């Protein structure tokens, strides 16, 4: 809710700034500019929207002074009121022609050319003057835009936090595998996974050539640094696991563990406190070759000890950090849900989207702080 309140404050703050800026943004035109605008508007009204001073005189924009003078004389004879019946409209057209001639023969011609190139403003009585008829978003459009921007920013923050949590789970889970299975953990897992795939497909077991028999994962409780081993090398691709250089991979794992231990010791020496750790359990996932088992079930299972309840909680990406439903987590959805009386159901559905995240997070922090209660026997799961 803290982010939601901040988003609301940002929306209304930006809206106030925008409205203040729009209301204060007035353009002051001088007398000559207003005369040009009025003359051009009257010209477009009587002669057509494509009309301009040069077209009325029948000369190009690059016409010289003498050319303008000759064109004016010719046009004035043509539009003289005596030849047009002496009507009021004829008199007004003749007067406009005289004003056009004066403007194009002095410095005001540059101003006219400028507006002819960039566009003429229109007179708006509600604005109290001449304004450009450009798109000006209304209040509703501005509010909707700011709401979308704030929701997009919140969704981005939620997604980035989720990616960070996934990365943390991956690092901590891999650290538990290293401590529980040893520096060749990746080879052990590759052998078991390859055996699982081969047995399921009926091709018979297949293991890396360096293993004389299929490895067995024994249940083991381990204490893992909360920061994990961030520099662990990536596991080889399953399709090329049989040709992987496991000796090189083992050396890289040992180096990452050594670097992490050195860094933790330096941090402990500076802060005067030992590195924070959590208790985890590494064990086989059971009969993974059972045809009724889930196809996505891994050969190894990692669990985290909950210091408060003593239970072992599943510790993997699917159960700990499920992908959030961004459409239901943004502040607008929460606001609408609360307004329509669906706040409780929304909270329940949000909790169901992330079933073990809160429990796992509290277990990590509590175990790291050493505040855990008596733990259950290994293998007990909720």
mmCIF file of C-alpha atoms in Angstrom:
data_model
loop_
_atom_site.group_PDB
_atom_site.id
_atom_site.type_symbol
_atom_site.label_atom_id
_atom_site.label_comp_id
_atom_site.label_asym_id
_atom_site.label_seq_id
_atom_site.Cartn_x
_atom_site.Cartn_y
_atom_site.Cartn_z
ATOM 1 C CA UNK A 1 0.000 0.000 0.000
ATOM 2 C CA UNK A 2 2.939 2.311 0.535
ATOM 3 C CA UNK A 3 3.713 2.290 -3.174
ATOM 4 C CA UNK A 4 0.027 2.794 -3.988
ATOM 5 C CA UNK A 5 -0.161 5.928 -1.876
ATOM 6 C CA UNK A 6 3.030 7.220 -3.424
ATOM 7 C CA UNK A 7 1.626 6.565 -6.902
ATOM 8 C CA UNK A 8 -1.545 8.485 -6.046
ATOM 9 C CA UNK A 9 0.460 11.433 -4.738
ATOM 10 C CA UNK A 10 2.574 11.440 -7.915
ATOM 11 C CA UNK A 11 -0.547 11.353 -10.107
ATOM 12 C CA UNK A 12 -2.265 14.284 -8.421
ATOM 13 C CA UNK A 13 0.989 16.221 -8.067
ATOM 14 C CA UNK A 14 1.771 15.884 -11.765
ATOM 15 C CA UNK A 15 -1.831 16.797 -12.600
ATOM 16 C CA UNK A 16 -1.649 19.981 -10.529
ATOM 17 C CA UNK A 17 1.647 20.960 -12.133
ATOM 18 C CA UNK A 18 0.229 20.317 -15.605
ATOM 19 C CA UNK A 19 -2.928 22.351 -15.004
ATOM 20 C CA UNK A 20 -0.916 25.189 -13.483
ATOM 21 C CA UNK A 21 1.419 25.207 -16.466
ATOM 22 C CA UNK A 22 -1.441 25.187 -18.979
ATOM 23 C CA UNK A 23 -3.340 27.956 -17.223
ATOM 24 C CA UNK A 24 -0.222 30.115 -16.959
ATOM 25 C CA UNK A 25 0.934 29.522 -20.546
ATOM 26 C CA UNK A 26 -0.363 32.590 -22.386
ATOM 27 C CA UNK A 27 1.163 34.131 -25.483
ATOM 28 C CA UNK A 28 1.187 37.899 -25.899
ATOM 29 C CA UNK A 29 0.871 39.078 -29.501
ATOM 30 C CA UNK A 30 1.730 42.657 -30.447
ATOM 31 C CA UNK A 31 -0.561 44.978 -32.413
ATOM 32 C CA UNK A 32 1.013 44.185 -35.783
ATOM 33 C CA UNK A 33 0.676 40.428 -35.211
ATOM 34 C CA UNK A 34 -2.987 40.760 -34.300
ATOM 35 C CA UNK A 35 -3.593 42.860 -37.427
ATOM 36 C CA UNK A 36 -1.972 40.146 -39.552
ATOM 37 C CA UNK A 37 -4.061 37.431 -37.881
ATOM 38 C CA UNK A 38 -7.310 39.346 -38.354
ATOM 39 C CA UNK A 39 -6.542 40.090 -41.985
ATOM 40 C CA UNK A 40 -5.583 36.487 -42.732
ATOM 41 C CA UNK A 41 -8.711 35.159 -40.992
ATOM 42 C CA UNK A 42 -10.953 37.513 -42.995
ATOM 43 C CA UNK A 43 -9.140 36.548 -46.187
ATOM 44 C CA UNK A 44 -9.650 32.830 -45.575
ATOM 45 C CA UNK A 45 -13.313 33.415 -44.763
ATOM 46 C CA UNK A 46 -14.069 35.232 -48.024
ATOM 47 C CA UNK A 47 -11.497 33.812 -50.462
ATOM 48 C CA UNK A 48 -11.017 30.262 -49.184
ATOM 49 C CA UNK A 49 -8.739 28.504 -46.693
ATOM 50 C CA UNK A 50 -5.852 28.359 -49.157
ATOM 51 C CA UNK A 51 -5.851 32.124 -49.666
ATOM 52 C CA UNK A 52 -2.910 34.279 -48.599
ATOM 53 C CA UNK A 53 -1.520 37.730 -49.343
ATOM 54 C CA UNK A 54 0.647 36.591 -52.246
ATOM 55 C CA UNK A 55 -2.106 34.612 -53.951
ATOM 56 C CA UNK A 56 -4.451 37.592 -53.775
ATOM 57 C CA UNK A 57 -1.856 39.731 -55.563
ATOM 58 C CA UNK A 58 -0.975 36.905 -57.930
ATOM 59 C CA UNK A 59 2.776 36.920 -57.139
ATOM 60 C CA UNK A 60 5.147 34.336 -55.636
ATOM 61 C CA UNK A 61 6.502 34.672 -52.084
ATOM 62 C CA UNK A 62 9.892 35.640 -53.491
ATOM 63 C CA UNK A 63 8.455 38.616 -55.412
ATOM 64 C CA UNK A 64 10.551 41.807 -55.295
ATOM 65 C CA UNK A 65 9.296 45.221 -54.198
ATOM 66 C CA UNK A 66 8.664 46.441 -57.763
ATOM 67 C CA UNK A 67 6.772 43.270 -58.625
ATOM 68 C CA UNK A 68 4.542 43.749 -55.589
ATOM 69 C CA UNK A 69 3.926 47.361 -56.569
ATOM 70 C CA UNK A 70 2.870 46.446 -60.114
ATOM 71 C CA UNK A 71 0.680 43.592 -58.900
ATOM 72 C CA UNK A 72 -1.060 45.866 -56.399
ATOM 73 C CA UNK A 73 -1.843 48.487 -59.024
ATOM 74 C CA UNK A 74 -3.326 45.887 -61.328
ATOM 75 C CA UNK A 75 -5.354 44.227 -58.576
ATOM 76 C CA UNK A 76 -6.602 47.548 -57.149
ATOM 77 C CA UNK A 77 -8.059 48.501 -60.527
ATOM 78 C CA UNK A 78 -9.758 45.127 -60.715
ATOM 79 C CA UNK A 79 -11.231 45.258 -57.197
ATOM 80 C CA UNK A 80 -12.109 48.961 -57.091
ATOM 81 C CA UNK A 81 -15.603 49.370 -55.553
ATOM 82 C CA UNK A 82 -16.792 51.428 -58.520
ATOM 83 C CA UNK A 83 -16.219 48.413 -60.765
ATOM 84 C CA UNK A 84 -17.804 45.993 -58.261
ATOM 85 C CA UNK A 85 -21.141 47.733 -57.853
ATOM 86 C CA UNK A 86 -20.171 49.737 -54.775
ATOM 87 C CA UNK A 87 -21.381 47.059 -52.375
ATOM 88 C CA UNK A 88 -20.205 46.749 -48.781
ATOM 89 C CA UNK A 89 -18.397 43.497 -49.539
ATOM 90 C CA UNK A 90 -16.552 45.132 -52.458
ATOM 91 C CA UNK A 91 -15.491 48.014 -50.210
ATOM 92 C CA UNK A 92 -14.166 45.587 -47.561
ATOM 93 C CA UNK A 93 -12.208 43.588 -50.155
ATOM 94 C CA UNK A 94 -10.634 46.774 -51.493
ATOM 95 C CA UNK A 95 -9.656 47.892 -47.984
ATOM 96 C CA UNK A 96 -8.102 44.487 -47.264
ATOM 97 C CA UNK A 97 -6.105 44.772 -50.481
ATOM 98 C CA UNK A 98 -4.680 48.099 -49.301
ATOM 99 C CA UNK A 99 -3.707 46.640 -45.926
ATOM 100 C CA UNK A 100 -2.087 43.641 -47.640
ATOM 101 C CA UNK A 101 -0.042 45.978 -49.818
ATOM 102 C CA UNK A 102 1.171 47.961 -46.799
ATOM 103 C CA UNK A 103 2.173 44.844 -44.832
ATOM 104 C CA UNK A 104 4.124 43.303 -47.710
ATOM 105 C CA UNK A 105 6.014 46.550 -48.367
ATOM 106 C CA UNK A 106 7.524 46.998 -44.876
ATOM 107 C CA UNK A 107 9.144 44.961 -42.099
ATOM 108 C CA UNK A 108 5.881 43.230 -41.251
ATOM 109 C CA UNK A 109 6.398 41.050 -44.325
ATOM 110 C CA UNK A 110 8.952 38.956 -42.389
ATOM 111 C CA UNK A 111 6.410 38.346 -39.630
ATOM 112 C CA UNK A 112 3.770 37.362 -42.162
ATOM 113 C CA UNK A 113 6.169 34.973 -43.896
ATOM 114 C CA UNK A 114 6.977 33.438 -40.515
ATOM 115 C CA UNK A 115 3.331 32.722 -39.736
ATOM 116 C CA UNK A 116 2.673 31.613 -43.310
ATOM 117 C CA UNK A 117 5.353 28.957 -42.837
ATOM 118 C CA UNK A 118 4.544 27.896 -39.253
ATOM 119 C CA UNK A 119 0.792 28.426 -39.209
ATOM 120 C CA UNK A 120 -1.555 31.141 -38.028
ATOM 121 C CA UNK A 121 -3.222 31.084 -34.615
ATOM 122 C CA UNK A 122 -7.010 31.168 -34.398
ATOM 123 C CA UNK A 123 -9.092 33.530 -32.341
ATOM 124 C CA UNK A 124 -10.610 31.810 -29.315
ATOM 125 C CA UNK A 125 -13.086 33.910 -27.300
ATOM 126 C CA UNK A 126 -12.880 31.568 -24.286
ATOM 127 C CA UNK A 127 -9.101 31.948 -24.230
ATOM 128 C CA UNK A 128 -9.408 35.694 -24.668
ATOM 129 C CA UNK A 129 -7.121 35.992 -27.660
ATOM 130 C CA UNK A 130 -5.314 34.351 -30.514
ATOM 131 C CA UNK A 131 -4.176 30.793 -29.809
ATOM 132 C CA UNK A 132 -2.879 27.933 -31.926
ATOM 133 C CA UNK A 133 -5.493 25.280 -32.570
ATOM 134 C CA UNK A 134 -3.293 22.412 -31.437
ATOM 135 C CA UNK A 135 -4.333 19.354 -29.491
ATOM 136 C CA UNK A 136 -4.754 20.146 -25.821
ATOM 137 C CA UNK A 137 -5.652 17.093 -23.751
ATOM 138 C CA UNK A 138 -8.588 17.468 -21.421
ATOM 139 C CA UNK A 139 -8.635 16.733 -17.726
ATOM 140 C CA UNK A 140 -9.890 13.179 -18.207
ATOM 141 C CA UNK A 141 -7.206 12.425 -20.804
ATOM 142 C CA UNK A 142 -4.479 13.746 -18.520
ATOM 143 C CA UNK A 143 -5.752 11.734 -15.549
ATOM 144 C CA UNK A 144 -5.951 8.551 -17.632
ATOM 145 C CA UNK A 145 -2.439 9.088 -18.960
ATOM 146 C CA UNK A 146 -1.013 9.620 -15.473
ATOM 147 C CA UNK A 147 -2.883 6.590 -14.152
ATOM 148 C CA UNK A 148 -1.472 4.421 -16.945
ATOM 149 C CA UNK A 149 2.038 5.732 -16.337
ATOM 150 C CA UNK A 150 1.837 5.119 -12.586
ATOM 151 C CA UNK A 151 0.412 1.620 -13.112
ATOM 152 C CA UNK A 152 3.143 0.863 -15.621
ATOM 153 C CA UNK A 153 5.808 2.064 -13.188
ATOM 154 C CA UNK A 154 4.335 -0.009 -10.364
ATOM 155 C CA UNK A 155 4.093 -3.095 -12.590
ATOM 156 C CA UNK A 156 7.728 -2.625 -13.582
ATOM 157 C CA UNK A 157 8.789 -2.396 -9.922
ATOM 158 C CA UNK A 158 6.798 -5.529 -9.061
ATOM 159 C CA UNK A 159 8.347 -7.417 -11.986
ATOM 160 C CA UNK A 160 11.885 -6.322 -11.078
ATOM 161 C CA UNK A 161 11.328 -7.329 -7.450
ATOM 162 C CA UNK A 162 10.079 -10.715 -8.620
ATOM 163 C CA UNK A 163 13.144 -11.203 -10.827
ATOM 164 C CA UNK A 164 15.349 -10.295 -7.858
ATOM 165 C CA UNK A 165 13.531 -12.812 -5.644
ATOM 166 C CA UNK A 166 13.847 -15.531 -8.286
ATOM 167 C CA UNK A 167 17.562 -14.858 -8.544
ATOM 168 C CA UNK A 168 17.900 -15.040 -4.765
ATOM 169 C CA UNK A 169 16.071 -18.379 -4.647
ATOM 170 C CA UNK A 170 18.237 -19.770 -7.451
ATOM 171 C CA UNK A 171 21.462 -18.723 -5.720
ATOM 172 C CA UNK A 172 20.420 -20.063 -2.313
ATOM 173 C CA UNK A 173 19.078 -23.317 -3.759
ATOM 174 C CA UNK A 174 22.254 -23.921 -5.745
ATOM 175 C CA UNK A 175 24.348 -23.180 -2.648
ATOM 176 C CA UNK A 176 22.416 -25.865 -0.754
ATOM 177 C CA UNK A 177 23.124 -28.355 -3.555
ATOM 178 C CA UNK A 178 26.837 -27.545 -3.465
ATOM 179 C CA UNK A 179 27.047 -28.058 0.298
ATOM 180 C CA UNK A 180 24.818 -31.140 0.262
ATOM 181 C CA UNK A 181 26.165 -32.932 -2.832
ATOM 182 C CA UNK A 182 29.696 -31.563 -3.046
ATOM 183 C CA UNK A 183 31.532 -29.603 -5.750
ATOM 184 C CA UNK A 184 30.505 -32.176 -8.378
ATOM 185 C CA UNK A 185 26.825 -31.614 -7.661
ATOM 186 C CA UNK A 186 26.126 -30.681 -11.283
ATOM 187 C CA UNK A 187 27.536 -33.998 -12.525
ATOM 188 C CA UNK A 188 25.440 -35.938 -10.016
ATOM 189 C CA UNK A 189 22.275 -34.129 -11.076
ATOM 190 C CA UNK A 190 23.116 -34.496 -14.770
ATOM 191 C CA UNK A 191 23.566 -38.257 -14.344
ATOM 192 C CA UNK A 192 20.278 -38.679 -12.503
ATOM 193 C CA UNK A 193 18.339 -36.464 -14.916
ATOM 194 C CA UNK A 194 19.788 -38.253 -17.921
ATOM 195 C CA UNK A 195 18.931 -41.605 -16.358
ATOM 196 C CA UNK A 196 15.402 -40.351 -15.669
ATOM 197 C CA UNK A 197 14.878 -39.226 -19.268
ATOM 198 C CA UNK A 198 16.374 -42.374 -20.747
ATOM 199 C CA UNK A 199 14.333 -44.672 -18.506
ATOM 200 C CA UNK A 200 11.129 -42.802 -19.204
ATOM 201 C CA UNK A 201 11.708 -43.038 -22.961
ATOM 202 C CA UNK A 202 12.613 -46.737 -22.804
ATOM 203 C CA UNK A 203 16.147 -46.264 -24.126
ATOM 204 C CA UNK A 204 17.742 -47.627 -20.984
ATOM 205 C CA UNK A 205 19.842 -45.818 -18.386
ATOM 206 C CA UNK A 206 22.658 -43.579 -19.507
ATOM 207 C CA UNK A 207 25.156 -41.872 -17.195
ATOM 208 C CA UNK A 208 28.367 -39.871 -17.719
ATOM 209 C CA UNK A 209 31.355 -42.032 -18.487
ATOM 210 C CA UNK A 210 33.139 -40.875 -15.330
ATOM 211 C CA UNK A 211 30.489 -42.544 -13.140
ATOM 212 C CA UNK A 212 30.703 -46.297 -12.658
ATOM 213 C CA UNK A 213 27.191 -46.498 -11.216
ATOM 214 C CA UNK A 214 24.157 -44.299 -10.808
ATOM 215 C CA UNK A 215 24.751 -41.816 -7.954
ATOM 216 C CA UNK A 216 22.426 -41.803 -4.967
ATOM 217 C CA UNK A 217 21.336 -38.631 -3.212
ATOM 218 C CA UNK A 218 21.246 -39.123 0.537
ATOM 219 C CA UNK A 219 19.117 -36.940 2.747
ATOM 220 C CA UNK A 220 21.306 -34.324 4.336
ATOM 221 C CA UNK A 221 20.746 -31.223 6.439
ATOM 222 C CA UNK A 222 23.058 -28.373 5.558
ATOM 223 C CA UNK A 223 23.627 -24.837 6.782
ATOM 224 C CA UNK A 224 24.051 -22.432 3.906
ATOM 225 C CA UNK A 225 25.220 -18.806 3.896
ATOM 226 C CA UNK A 226 22.277 -16.523 3.252
ATOM 227 C CA UNK A 227 24.172 -14.759 0.454
ATOM 228 C CA UNK A 228 24.851 -18.088 -1.253
ATOM 229 C CA UNK A 229 27.738 -18.538 -3.700
ATOM 230 C CA UNK A 230 27.026 -15.903 -6.305
ATOM 231 C CA UNK A 231 29.919 -16.782 -8.620
ATOM 232 C CA UNK A 232 29.010 -20.429 -9.161
ATOM 233 C CA UNK A 233 29.412 -21.491 -12.809
ATOM 234 C CA UNK A 234 26.348 -22.333 -14.846
ATOM 235 C CA UNK A 235 25.381 -25.978 -15.104
ATOM 236 C CA UNK A 236 26.127 -27.585 -18.486
ATOM 237 C CA UNK A 237 23.279 -27.931 -20.938
ATOM 238 C CA UNK A 238 21.482 -31.287 -20.473
ATOM 239 C CA UNK A 239 21.942 -32.129 -24.163
ATOM 240 C CA UNK A 240 25.742 -31.818 -23.860
ATOM 241 C CA UNK A 241 26.162 -33.005 -20.263
ATOM 242 C CA UNK A 242 27.875 -36.255 -21.259
ATOM 243 C CA UNK A 243 30.661 -34.323 -23.011
ATOM 244 C CA UNK A 244 31.089 -31.678 -20.303
ATOM 245 C CA UNK A 245 34.447 -31.056 -18.642
ATOM 246 C CA UNK A 246 33.405 -31.917 -15.095
ATOM 247 C CA UNK A 247 36.905 -31.434 -13.697
ATOM 248 C CA UNK A 248 36.963 -27.837 -14.906
ATOM 249 C CA UNK A 249 33.448 -27.302 -13.585
ATOM 250 C CA UNK A 250 34.483 -28.694 -10.195
ATOM 251 C CA UNK A 251 37.456 -26.326 -10.005
ATOM 252 C CA UNK A 252 35.200 -23.367 -10.823
ATOM 253 C CA UNK A 253 32.746 -24.416 -8.092
ATOM 254 C CA UNK A 254 35.526 -24.749 -5.507
ATOM 255 C CA UNK A 255 36.872 -21.327 -6.444
ATOM 256 C CA UNK A 256 33.422 -19.745 -6.090
ATOM 257 C CA UNK A 257 32.958 -21.348 -2.660
ATOM 258 C CA UNK A 258 36.431 -20.239 -1.585
ATOM 259 C CA UNK A 259 35.839 -16.677 -2.770
ATOM 260 C CA UNK A 260 32.516 -16.562 -0.932
ATOM 261 C CA UNK A 261 34.131 -17.838 2.265
ATOM 262 C CA UNK A 262 36.923 -15.260 2.005
ATOM 263 C CA UNK A 263 34.437 -12.463 1.439
ATOM 264 C CA UNK A 264 32.258 -13.636 4.344
ATOM 265 C CA UNK A 265 35.282 -13.764 6.651
ATOM 266 C CA UNK A 266 36.284 -10.244 5.662
ATOM 267 C CA UNK A 267 32.743 -8.995 6.244
ATOM 268 C CA UNK A 268 32.627 -10.715 9.645
ATOM 269 C CA UNK A 269 35.948 -9.164 10.618
ATOM 270 C CA UNK A 270 34.724 -5.705 9.694
ATOM 271 C CA UNK A 271 31.242 -6.003 11.194
ATOM 272 C CA UNK A 272 32.099 -8.208 14.148
ATOM 273 C CA UNK A 273 29.277 -10.648 13.347
ATOM 274 C CA UNK A 274 29.387 -14.097 11.733
ATOM 275 C CA UNK A 275 27.822 -14.475 8.278
ATOM 276 C CA UNK A 276 24.084 -15.111 8.289
ATOM 277 C CA UNK A 277 23.089 -18.680 7.445
ATOM 278 C CA UNK A 278 19.928 -20.741 6.978
ATOM 279 C CA UNK A 279 19.261 -24.425 7.552
ATOM 280 C CA UNK A 280 18.171 -26.417 4.524
ATOM 281 C CA UNK A 281 17.528 -30.021 3.602
ATOM 282 C CA UNK A 282 18.736 -31.724 0.414
ATOM 283 C CA UNK A 283 17.292 -35.085 -0.522
ATOM 284 C CA UNK A 284 16.157 -37.212 -3.425
ATOM 285 C CA UNK A 285 12.794 -36.297 -4.887
ATOM 286 C CA UNK A 286 11.667 -39.908 -4.524
ATOM 287 C CA UNK A 287 10.680 -42.246 -7.329
ATOM 288 C CA UNK A 288 11.024 -39.808 -10.197
ATOM 289 C CA UNK A 289 10.619 -42.643 -12.699
ATOM 290 C CA UNK A 290 7.042 -43.222 -11.607
ATOM 291 C CA UNK A 291 4.921 -42.687 -14.756
ATOM 292 C CA UNK A 292 2.211 -41.057 -12.620
ATOM 293 C CA UNK A 293 4.642 -38.454 -11.261
ATOM 294 C CA UNK A 294 4.724 -34.919 -12.608
ATOM 295 C CA UNK A 295 6.814 -34.597 -15.759
ATOM 296 C CA UNK A 296 8.457 -31.439 -14.458
ATOM 297 C CA UNK A 297 9.527 -32.994 -11.153
ATOM 298 C CA UNK A 298 13.253 -32.732 -10.557
ATOM 299 C CA UNK A 299 15.487 -35.520 -9.252
ATOM 300 C CA UNK A 300 16.473 -33.521 -6.184
ATOM 301 C CA UNK A 301 14.398 -31.694 -3.617
ATOM 302 C CA UNK A 302 15.554 -28.735 -1.541
ATOM 303 C CA UNK A 303 13.624 -27.649 1.543
ATOM 304 C CA UNK A 304 14.015 -24.738 3.925
ATOM 305 C CA UNK A 305 13.576 -24.997 7.671
ATOM 306 C CA UNK A 306 10.922 -22.734 9.160
ATOM 307 C CA UNK A 307 12.275 -21.713 12.596
ATOM 308 C CA UNK A 308 8.803 -20.786 13.856
ATOM 309 C CA UNK A 309 6.880 -23.968 13.036
ATOM 310 C CA UNK A 310 9.762 -26.408 12.659
ATOM 311 C CA UNK A 311 8.407 -27.539 9.295
ATOM 312 C CA UNK A 312 10.382 -28.007 6.112
ATOM 313 C CA UNK A 313 9.088 -25.770 3.337
ATOM 314 C CA UNK A 314 9.625 -26.519 -0.374
ATOM 315 C CA UNK A 315 12.279 -24.167 -1.682
ATOM 316 C CA UNK A 316 12.073 -23.737 -5.448
ATOM 317 C CA UNK A 317 10.986 -21.073 -7.898
ATOM 318 C CA UNK A 318 7.513 -22.500 -8.504
ATOM 319 C CA UNK A 319 6.443 -22.636 -4.848
ATOM 320 C CA UNK A 320 8.475 -19.750 -3.446
ATOM 321 C CA UNK A 321 8.401 -17.069 -6.133
ATOM 322 C CA UNK A 322 5.502 -17.691 -8.539
ATOM 323 C CA UNK A 323 5.139 -15.103 -11.261
ATOM 324 C CA UNK A 324 2.908 -12.265 -10.011
ATOM 325 C CA UNK A 325 -0.330 -11.306 -11.716
ATOM 326 C CA UNK A 326 0.537 -7.718 -12.598
ATOM 327 C CA UNK A 327 -3.001 -6.833 -13.696
ATOM 328 C CA UNK A 328 -4.310 -7.614 -10.210
ATOM 329 C CA UNK A 329 -1.397 -6.175 -8.254
ATOM 330 C CA UNK A 330 -1.362 -2.585 -9.534
ATOM 331 C CA UNK A 331 -2.922 0.061 -7.320
ATOM 332 C CA UNK A 332 -5.860 0.748 -9.647
ATOM 333 C CA UNK A 333 -6.995 -2.880 -9.489
ATOM 334 C CA UNK A 334 -6.624 -2.845 -5.706
ATOM 335 C CA UNK A 335 -8.571 0.404 -5.446
ATOM 336 C CA UNK A 336 -11.404 -0.904 -7.624
ATOM 337 C CA UNK A 337 -11.501 -4.178 -5.719
ATOM 338 C CA UNK A 338 -11.730 -2.384 -2.370
ATOM 339 C CA UNK A 339 -14.388 0.005 -3.672
ATOM 340 C CA UNK A 340 -16.560 -2.847 -4.941
ATOM 341 C CA UNK A 341 -16.161 -4.869 -1.762
ATOM 342 C CA UNK A 342 -13.814 -7.415 -3.281
ATOM 343 C CA UNK A 343 -10.807 -6.496 -1.187
ATOM 344 C CA UNK A 344 -10.918 -9.659 0.902
ATOM 345 C CA UNK A 345 -11.250 -11.962 -2.094
ATOM 346 C CA UNK A 346 -8.515 -10.040 -3.882
ATOM 347 C CA UNK A 347 -6.174 -10.446 -0.942
ATOM 348 C CA UNK A 348 -7.000 -14.128 -0.761
ATOM 349 C CA UNK A 349 -6.371 -14.616 -4.465
ATOM 350 C CA UNK A 350 -3.094 -12.711 -4.199
ATOM 351 C CA UNK A 351 -2.039 -14.955 -1.354
ATOM 352 C CA UNK A 352 -2.977 -18.019 -3.383
ATOM 353 C CA UNK A 353 -0.773 -16.775 -6.207
ATOM 354 C CA UNK A 354 2.195 -16.738 -3.832
ATOM 355 C CA UNK A 355 1.458 -19.572 -1.369
ATOM 356 C CA UNK A 356 4.831 -20.076 0.309
ATOM 357 C CA UNK A 357 6.583 -16.793 -0.416
ATOM 358 C CA UNK A 358 5.686 -15.136 2.889
ATOM 359 C CA UNK A 359 6.450 -18.255 4.921
ATOM 360 C CA UNK A 360 9.725 -18.869 3.124
ATOM 361 C CA UNK A 361 10.806 -15.250 3.411
ATOM 362 C CA UNK A 362 10.095 -15.199 7.149
ATOM 363 C CA UNK A 363 11.883 -18.523 7.527
ATOM 364 C CA UNK A 364 14.972 -17.162 5.793
ATOM 365 C CA UNK A 365 15.083 -14.044 7.956
ATOM 366 C CA UNK A 366 14.270 -15.836 11.207
ATOM 367 C CA UNK A 367 16.837 -18.555 10.609
ATOM 368 C CA UNK A 368 19.471 -15.990 9.677
ATOM 369 C CA UNK A 369 18.790 -14.101 12.919
ATOM 370 C CA UNK A 370 18.888 -17.266 14.990
ATOM 371 C CA UNK A 371 15.335 -16.841 16.321
ATOM 372 C CA UNK A 372 13.980 -20.172 15.130
ATOM 373 C CA UNK A 373 11.957 -22.529 17.276
ATOM 374 C CA UNK A 374 12.595 -26.245 17.684
ATOM 375 C CA UNK A 375 12.792 -27.907 14.308
ATOM 376 C CA UNK A 376 11.022 -31.039 13.219
ATOM 377 C CA UNK A 377 12.713 -34.215 12.220
ATOM 378 C CA UNK A 378 14.343 -34.304 8.794
ATOM 379 C CA UNK A 379 11.860 -35.180 6.132
ATOM 380 C CA UNK A 380 8.831 -33.696 7.801
ATOM 381 C CA UNK A 381 6.955 -31.537 5.345
ATOM 382 C CA UNK A 382 3.810 -29.545 5.510
#
